[in-house]
CSV table of C-alpha atoms in Angstrom, one decimal:
chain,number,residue,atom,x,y,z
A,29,UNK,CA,27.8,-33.3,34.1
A,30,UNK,CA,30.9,-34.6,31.6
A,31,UNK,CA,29.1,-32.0,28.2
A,32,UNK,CA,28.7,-35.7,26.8
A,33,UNK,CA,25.9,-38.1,26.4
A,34,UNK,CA,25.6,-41.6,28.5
A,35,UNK,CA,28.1,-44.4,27.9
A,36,UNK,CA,25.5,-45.6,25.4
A,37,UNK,CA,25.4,-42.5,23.6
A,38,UNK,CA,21.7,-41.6,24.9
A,39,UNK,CA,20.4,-38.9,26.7
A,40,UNK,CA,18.0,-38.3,29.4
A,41,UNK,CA,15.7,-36.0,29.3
A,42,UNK,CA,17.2,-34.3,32.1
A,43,UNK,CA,20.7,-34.7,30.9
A,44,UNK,CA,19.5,-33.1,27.2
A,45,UNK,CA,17.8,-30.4,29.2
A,46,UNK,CA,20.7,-29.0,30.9
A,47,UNK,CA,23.0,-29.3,28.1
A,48,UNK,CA,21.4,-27.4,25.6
A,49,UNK,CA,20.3,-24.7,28.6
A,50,UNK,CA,16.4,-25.4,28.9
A,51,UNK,CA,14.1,-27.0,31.1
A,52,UNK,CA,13.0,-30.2,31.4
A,53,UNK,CA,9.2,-28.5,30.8
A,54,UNK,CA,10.7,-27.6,27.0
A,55,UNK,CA,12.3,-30.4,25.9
A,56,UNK,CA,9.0,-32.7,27.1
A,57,UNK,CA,7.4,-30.1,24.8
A,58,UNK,CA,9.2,-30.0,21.5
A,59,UNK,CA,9.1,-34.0,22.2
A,60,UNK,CA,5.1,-34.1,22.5
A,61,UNK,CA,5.0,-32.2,19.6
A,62,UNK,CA,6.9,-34.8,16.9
A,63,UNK,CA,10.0,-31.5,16.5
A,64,UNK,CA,11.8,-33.8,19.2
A,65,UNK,CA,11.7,-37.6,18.2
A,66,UNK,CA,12.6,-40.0,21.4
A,67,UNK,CA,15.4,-42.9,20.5
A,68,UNK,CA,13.0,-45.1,22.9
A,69,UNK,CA,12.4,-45.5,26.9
A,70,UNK,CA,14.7,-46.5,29.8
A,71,UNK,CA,14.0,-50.3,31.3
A,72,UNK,CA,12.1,-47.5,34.3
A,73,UNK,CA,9.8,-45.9,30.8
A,74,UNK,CA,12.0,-43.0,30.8
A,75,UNK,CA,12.5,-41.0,27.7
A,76,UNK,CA,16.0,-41.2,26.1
A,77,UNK,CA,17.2,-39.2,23.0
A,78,UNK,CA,19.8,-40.0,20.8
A,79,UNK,CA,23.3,-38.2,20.0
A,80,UNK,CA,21.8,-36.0,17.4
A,81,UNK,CA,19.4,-34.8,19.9
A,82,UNK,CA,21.3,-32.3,21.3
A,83,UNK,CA,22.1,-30.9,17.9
A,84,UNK,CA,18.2,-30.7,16.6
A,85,UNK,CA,17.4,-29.3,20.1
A,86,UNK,CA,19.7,-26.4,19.9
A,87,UNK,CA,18.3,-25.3,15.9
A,88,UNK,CA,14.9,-25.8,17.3
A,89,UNK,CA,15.7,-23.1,20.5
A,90,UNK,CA,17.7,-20.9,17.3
A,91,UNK,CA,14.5,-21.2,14.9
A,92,UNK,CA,12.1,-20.2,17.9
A,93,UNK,CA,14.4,-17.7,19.4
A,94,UNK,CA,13.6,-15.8,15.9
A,95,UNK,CA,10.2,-16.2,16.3
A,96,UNK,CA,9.5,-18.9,14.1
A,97,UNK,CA,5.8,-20.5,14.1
A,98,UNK,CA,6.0,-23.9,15.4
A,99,UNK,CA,5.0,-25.3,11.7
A,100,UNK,CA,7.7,-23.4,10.1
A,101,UNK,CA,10.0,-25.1,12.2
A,102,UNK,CA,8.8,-28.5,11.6
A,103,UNK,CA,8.9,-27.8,7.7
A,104,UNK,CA,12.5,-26.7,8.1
A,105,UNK,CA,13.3,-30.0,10.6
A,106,UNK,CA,11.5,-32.0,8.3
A,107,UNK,CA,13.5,-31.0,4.9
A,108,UNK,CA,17.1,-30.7,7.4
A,109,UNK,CA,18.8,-33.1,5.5
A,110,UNK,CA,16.8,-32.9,2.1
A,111,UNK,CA,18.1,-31.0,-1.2
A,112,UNK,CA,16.0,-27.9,-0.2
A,113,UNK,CA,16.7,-27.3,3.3
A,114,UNK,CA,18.5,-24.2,2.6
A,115,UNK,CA,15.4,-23.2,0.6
A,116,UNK,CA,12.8,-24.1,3.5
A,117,UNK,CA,14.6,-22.0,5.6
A,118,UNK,CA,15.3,-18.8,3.1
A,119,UNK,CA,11.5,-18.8,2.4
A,120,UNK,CA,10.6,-19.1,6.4
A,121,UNK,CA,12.9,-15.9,7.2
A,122,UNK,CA,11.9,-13.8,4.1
A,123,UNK,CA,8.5,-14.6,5.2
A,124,UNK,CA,9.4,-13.6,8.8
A,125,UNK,CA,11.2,-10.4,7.7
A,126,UNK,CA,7.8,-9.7,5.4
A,127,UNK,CA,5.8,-9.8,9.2
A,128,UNK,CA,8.6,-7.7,11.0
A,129,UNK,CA,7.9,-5.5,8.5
A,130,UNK,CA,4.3,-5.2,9.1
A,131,UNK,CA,4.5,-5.1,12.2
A,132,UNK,CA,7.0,-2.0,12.3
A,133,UNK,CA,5.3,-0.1,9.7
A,134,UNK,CA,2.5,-0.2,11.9
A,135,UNK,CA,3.9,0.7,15.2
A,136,UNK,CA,5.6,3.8,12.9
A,137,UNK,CA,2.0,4.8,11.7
A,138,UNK,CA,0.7,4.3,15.7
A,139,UNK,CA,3.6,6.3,17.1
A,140,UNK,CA,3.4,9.2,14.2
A,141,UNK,CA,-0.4,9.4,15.0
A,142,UNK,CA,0.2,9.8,18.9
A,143,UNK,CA,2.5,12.7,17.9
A,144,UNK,CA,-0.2,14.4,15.8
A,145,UNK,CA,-2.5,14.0,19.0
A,146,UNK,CA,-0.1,15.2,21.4
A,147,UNK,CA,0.9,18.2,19.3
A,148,UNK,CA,-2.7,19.5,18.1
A,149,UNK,CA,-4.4,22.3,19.7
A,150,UNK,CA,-7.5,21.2,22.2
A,151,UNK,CA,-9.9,22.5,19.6
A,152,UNK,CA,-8.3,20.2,17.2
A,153,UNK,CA,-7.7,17.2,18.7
A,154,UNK,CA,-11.9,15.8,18.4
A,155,UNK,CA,-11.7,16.2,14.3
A,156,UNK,CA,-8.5,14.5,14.1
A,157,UNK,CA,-8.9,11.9,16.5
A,158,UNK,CA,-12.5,11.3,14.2
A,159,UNK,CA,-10.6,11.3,11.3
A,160,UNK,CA,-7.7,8.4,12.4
A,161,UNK,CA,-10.4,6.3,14.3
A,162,UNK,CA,-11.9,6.1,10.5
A,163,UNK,CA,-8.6,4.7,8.9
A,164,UNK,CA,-7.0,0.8,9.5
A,165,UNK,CA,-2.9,1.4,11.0
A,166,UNK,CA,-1.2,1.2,8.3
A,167,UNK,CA,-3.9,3.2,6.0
A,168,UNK,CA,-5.2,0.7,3.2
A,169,UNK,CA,-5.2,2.1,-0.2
A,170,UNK,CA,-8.0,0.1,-0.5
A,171,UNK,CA,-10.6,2.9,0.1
A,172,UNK,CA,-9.0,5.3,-2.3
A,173,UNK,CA,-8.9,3.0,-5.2
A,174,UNK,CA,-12.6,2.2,-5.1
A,175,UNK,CA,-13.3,5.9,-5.1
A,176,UNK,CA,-11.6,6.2,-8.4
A,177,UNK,CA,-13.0,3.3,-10.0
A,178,UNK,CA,-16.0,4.7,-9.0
A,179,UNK,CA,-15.0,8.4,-10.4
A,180,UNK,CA,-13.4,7.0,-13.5
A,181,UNK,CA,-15.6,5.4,-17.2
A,182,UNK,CA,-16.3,2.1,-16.2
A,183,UNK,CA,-15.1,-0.2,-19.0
A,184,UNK,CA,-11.7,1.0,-19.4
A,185,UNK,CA,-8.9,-1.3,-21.0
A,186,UNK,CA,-7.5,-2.9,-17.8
A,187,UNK,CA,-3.8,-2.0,-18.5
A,188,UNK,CA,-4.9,2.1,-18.8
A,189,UNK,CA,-6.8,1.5,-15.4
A,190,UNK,CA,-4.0,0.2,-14.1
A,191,UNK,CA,-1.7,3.2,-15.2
A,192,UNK,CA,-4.1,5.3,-13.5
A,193,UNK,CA,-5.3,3.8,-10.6
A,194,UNK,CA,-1.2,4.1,-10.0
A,195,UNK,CA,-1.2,7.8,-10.6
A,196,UNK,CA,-4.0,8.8,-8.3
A,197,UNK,CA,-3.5,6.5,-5.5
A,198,UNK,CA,-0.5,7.7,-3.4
A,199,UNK,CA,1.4,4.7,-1.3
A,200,UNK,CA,1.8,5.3,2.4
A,201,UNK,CA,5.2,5.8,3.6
A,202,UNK,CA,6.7,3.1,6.0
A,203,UNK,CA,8.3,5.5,8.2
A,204,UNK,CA,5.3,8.7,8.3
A,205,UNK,CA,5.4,11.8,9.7
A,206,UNK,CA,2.8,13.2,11.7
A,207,UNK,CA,1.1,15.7,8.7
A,208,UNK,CA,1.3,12.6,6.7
A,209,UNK,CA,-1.1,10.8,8.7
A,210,UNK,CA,-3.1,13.7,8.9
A,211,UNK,CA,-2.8,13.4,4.9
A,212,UNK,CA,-3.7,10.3,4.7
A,213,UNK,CA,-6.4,9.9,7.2
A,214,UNK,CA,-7.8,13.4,4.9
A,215,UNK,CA,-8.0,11.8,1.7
A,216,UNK,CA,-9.7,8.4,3.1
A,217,UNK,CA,-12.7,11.4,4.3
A,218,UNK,CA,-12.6,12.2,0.8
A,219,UNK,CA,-12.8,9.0,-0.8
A,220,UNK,CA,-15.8,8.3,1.7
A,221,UNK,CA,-17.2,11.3,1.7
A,222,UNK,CA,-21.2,10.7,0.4
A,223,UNK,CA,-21.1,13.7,-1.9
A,224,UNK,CA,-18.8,10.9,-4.2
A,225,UNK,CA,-22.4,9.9,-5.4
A,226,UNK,CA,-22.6,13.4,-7.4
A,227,UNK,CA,-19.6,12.8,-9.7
A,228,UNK,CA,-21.2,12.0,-12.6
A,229,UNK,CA,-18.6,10.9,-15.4
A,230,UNK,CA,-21.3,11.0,-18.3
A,231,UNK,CA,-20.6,14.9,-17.7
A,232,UNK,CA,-17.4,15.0,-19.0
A,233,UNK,CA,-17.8,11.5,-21.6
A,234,UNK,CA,-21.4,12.8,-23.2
A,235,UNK,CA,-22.6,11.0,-26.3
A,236,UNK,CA,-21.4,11.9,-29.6
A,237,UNK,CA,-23.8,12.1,-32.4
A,238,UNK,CA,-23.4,8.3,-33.3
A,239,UNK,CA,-24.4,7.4,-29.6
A,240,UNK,CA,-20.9,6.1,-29.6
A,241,UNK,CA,-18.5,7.0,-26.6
A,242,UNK,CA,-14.8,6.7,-26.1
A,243,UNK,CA,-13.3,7.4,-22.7
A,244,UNK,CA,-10.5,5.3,-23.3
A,245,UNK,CA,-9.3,7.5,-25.7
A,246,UNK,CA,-9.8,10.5,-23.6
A,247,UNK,CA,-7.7,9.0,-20.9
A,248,UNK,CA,-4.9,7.5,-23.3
A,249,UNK,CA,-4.8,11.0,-24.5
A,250,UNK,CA,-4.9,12.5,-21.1
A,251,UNK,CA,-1.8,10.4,-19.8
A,252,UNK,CA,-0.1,11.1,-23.2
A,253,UNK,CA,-0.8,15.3,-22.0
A,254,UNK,CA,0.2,14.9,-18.6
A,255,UNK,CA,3.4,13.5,-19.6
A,256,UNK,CA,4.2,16.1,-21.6
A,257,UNK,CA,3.5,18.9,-19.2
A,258,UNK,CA,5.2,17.1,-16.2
A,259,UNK,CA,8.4,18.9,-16.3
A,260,UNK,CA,6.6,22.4,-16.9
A,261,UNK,CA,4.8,21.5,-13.9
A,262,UNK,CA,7.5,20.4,-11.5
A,263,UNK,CA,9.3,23.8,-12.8
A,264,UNK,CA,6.9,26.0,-11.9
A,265,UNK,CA,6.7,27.4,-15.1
A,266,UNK,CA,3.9,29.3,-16.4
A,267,UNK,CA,0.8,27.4,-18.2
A,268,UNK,CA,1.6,27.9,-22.2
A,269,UNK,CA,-0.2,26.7,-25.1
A,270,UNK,CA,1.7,24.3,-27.0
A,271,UNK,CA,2.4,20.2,-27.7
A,272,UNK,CA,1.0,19.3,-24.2
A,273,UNK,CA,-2.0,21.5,-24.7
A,274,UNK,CA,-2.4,20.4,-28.2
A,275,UNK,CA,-2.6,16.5,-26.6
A,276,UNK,CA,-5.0,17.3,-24.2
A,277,UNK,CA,-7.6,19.2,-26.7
A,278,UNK,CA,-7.3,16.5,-29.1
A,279,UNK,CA,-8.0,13.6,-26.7
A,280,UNK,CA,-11.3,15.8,-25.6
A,281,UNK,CA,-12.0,16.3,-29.2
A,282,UNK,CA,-11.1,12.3,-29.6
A,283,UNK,CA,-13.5,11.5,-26.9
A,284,UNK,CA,-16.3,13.4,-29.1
A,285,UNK,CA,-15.6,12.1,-32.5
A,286,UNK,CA,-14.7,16.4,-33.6
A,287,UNK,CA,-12.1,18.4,-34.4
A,288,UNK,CA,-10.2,20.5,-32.4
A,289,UNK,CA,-11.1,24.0,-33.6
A,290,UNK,CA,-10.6,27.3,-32.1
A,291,UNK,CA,-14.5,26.7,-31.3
A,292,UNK,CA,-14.0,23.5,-29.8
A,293,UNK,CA,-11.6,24.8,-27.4
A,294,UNK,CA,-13.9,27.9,-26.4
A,295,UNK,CA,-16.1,25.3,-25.6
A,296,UNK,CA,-14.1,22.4,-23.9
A,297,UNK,CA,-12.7,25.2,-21.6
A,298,UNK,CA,-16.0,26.4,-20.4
A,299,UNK,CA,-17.4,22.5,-20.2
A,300,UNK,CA,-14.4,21.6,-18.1
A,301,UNK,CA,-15.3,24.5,-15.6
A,302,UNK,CA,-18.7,23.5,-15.0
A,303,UNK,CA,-17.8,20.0,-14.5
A,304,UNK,CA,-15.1,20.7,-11.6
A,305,UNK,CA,-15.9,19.1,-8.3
A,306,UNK,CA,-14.4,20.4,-4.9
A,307,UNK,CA,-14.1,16.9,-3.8
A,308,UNK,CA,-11.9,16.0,-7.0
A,309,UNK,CA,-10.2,19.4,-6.2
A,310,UNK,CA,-9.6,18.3,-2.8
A,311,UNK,CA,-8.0,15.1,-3.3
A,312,UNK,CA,-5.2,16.6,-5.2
A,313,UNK,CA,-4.7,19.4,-2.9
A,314,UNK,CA,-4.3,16.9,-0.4
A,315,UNK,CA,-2.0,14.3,-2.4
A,316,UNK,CA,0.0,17.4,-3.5
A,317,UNK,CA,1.0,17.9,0.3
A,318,UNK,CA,2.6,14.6,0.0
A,319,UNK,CA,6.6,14.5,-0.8
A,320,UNK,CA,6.2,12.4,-3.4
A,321,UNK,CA,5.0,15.0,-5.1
A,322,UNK,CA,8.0,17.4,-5.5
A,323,UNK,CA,9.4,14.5,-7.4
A,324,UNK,CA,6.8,13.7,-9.8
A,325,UNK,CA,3.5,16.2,-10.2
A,326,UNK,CA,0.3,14.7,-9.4
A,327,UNK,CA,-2.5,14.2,-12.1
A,328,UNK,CA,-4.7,17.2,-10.5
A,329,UNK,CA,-1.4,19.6,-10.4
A,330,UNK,CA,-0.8,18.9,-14.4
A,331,UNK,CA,-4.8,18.7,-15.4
A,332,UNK,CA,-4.8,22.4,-13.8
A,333,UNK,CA,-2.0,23.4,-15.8
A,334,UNK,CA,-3.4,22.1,-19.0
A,335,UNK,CA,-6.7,23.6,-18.4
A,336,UNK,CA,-4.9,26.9,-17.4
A,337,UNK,CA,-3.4,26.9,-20.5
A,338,UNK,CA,-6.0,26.4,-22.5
A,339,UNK,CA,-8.3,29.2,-20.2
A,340,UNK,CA,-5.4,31.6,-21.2
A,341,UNK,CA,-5.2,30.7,-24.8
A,342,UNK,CA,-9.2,31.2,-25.0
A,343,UNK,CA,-9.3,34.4,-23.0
């Protein structure tokens, strides 16, 4: 073959084939399928292609070669010579790369799991293959933030649900380690775990006199304490009573339409030990295991503070 179309400046099917490296079985494909249009048939009913056919045949092997989906690459073809071309095909390989990225994050979170399997002890191997079975690959967060809407006042302002929701539910890694699967896969036994029924909220939002309640105040105020304490916390220092104690005993007191007195907090520490829940306790334990946390303590680490503090200053 000359590399050139016929005299007329048409191709064959065959001729196109062999040019741009692909069977005859592709090109009738692409063709069949509108990507391909035919310049018209041979005197014989042949198909023949015109000059640009080469060109459109060789983007369309590119575009598939990268695993585009056969409408992506009609959408691209279609705008090839339109204002937004460049934009059709930006938007099809972000969307690609967005896929890839799936897909990777997942085969990461398979391949991390296999090591936790392979690595376990026989006696541990049943409870942890139980407790991966029980999560999707990646882990949804899904499942975690139902169990605090469920542990949380219903009714709060939608921005401070959103602040919190964002505190308490960790994001999984793309690249995991084994013990965070292990982590992960934990906390979603937690969130699911049927004791979730007994966390009662009215326990720590009672009434006030007035029959009035006001958890979003409590949990502005508890944000507000946390912040405060967050450095004491990731510095290991020593539970203290000052401003960050002082913020959370006045959004309990807030909650309940008092004062904070030296009363009141004799009696908000002993409250806040009844009300403790080992599921609660266990989330955090489990989210505190997570390296995120070294960077930025997590709402259980600086609520035991607090309530540390206050124990001491009550003592």
């Amino acid at each position: 073959m000359t590399g050139s179309a016929s005299p007329d400046g048409m191709w064959s099917i065959g001729e196109l084939a062999e040019q741009a490296g692909v069977t005859v079985k592709t090109v009738r494909f692409y063709s069949d399928r509108g990507l391909l249009p035919e310049a018209g048939r041979s005197a014989g009913g042949h198909r023949r292609y015109g000059p640009g056919a080469l060109d459109r045949l060789r983007l369309i092997r590119s575009l598939r070669t990268l695993d585009l989906p056969l409408p992506e690459v009609r959408r691209i073809l279609a705008q090839e010579d339109a204002p937004g071309a460049a934009d059709a095909l930006e938007d099809a390989v972000a969307g690609q790369l967005r896929d890839l990225g799936t897909q990777l994050a997942a085969l990461r979170w398979r391949e991390a799991a296999l090591h936790l399997l392979r690595d376990c002890t026989p006696e541990e191997r049943a409870d942890r293959l139980r407790l991966i079975g029980a999560v999707s690959i990646p882990p949804s967060t899904d499942v975690l933030a139902r169990f605090w809407r469920h542990v949380l006042p219903p009714r709060l302002p939608a921005r401070l649900l959103s602040t919190l929701l964002e505190a308490a539910v960790p994001q999984p890694p793309a690249d995991p380690t084994p013990s965070q699967v292990l982590v992960f896969a934990r906390l979603h036994a937690v969130a699911t775990d049927r004791r979730v029924v007994d966390i009662d909220v009215r326990r720590l939002a009672p009434r006030t006199p007035d029959e009035s309640c006001r958890p979003a105040v409590l949990y502005e105020g508890l944000v507000e304490a946390c912040a405060l304490a967050s450095a004491d916390v990731r510095d290991r220092r020593p539970p203290y009573a000052g401003e960050a104690l002082d913020c959370f005993v006045a959004a309990h007191a807030g909650l309940r339409g008092t004062r904070d007195t030296p009363a009141f907090r004799r009696q908000l520490s002993a409250q806040l030990g009844r009300i403790a829940h080992p599921l609660l306790d266990r989330y955090w334990q489990l989210v505190g295991e997570l390296p995120s946390a070294s960077r930025q303590p997590t709402i259980g680490a600086m609520d035991d503070w607090l309530r540390a503090a206050l124990d001491a200053q009550v003592a």
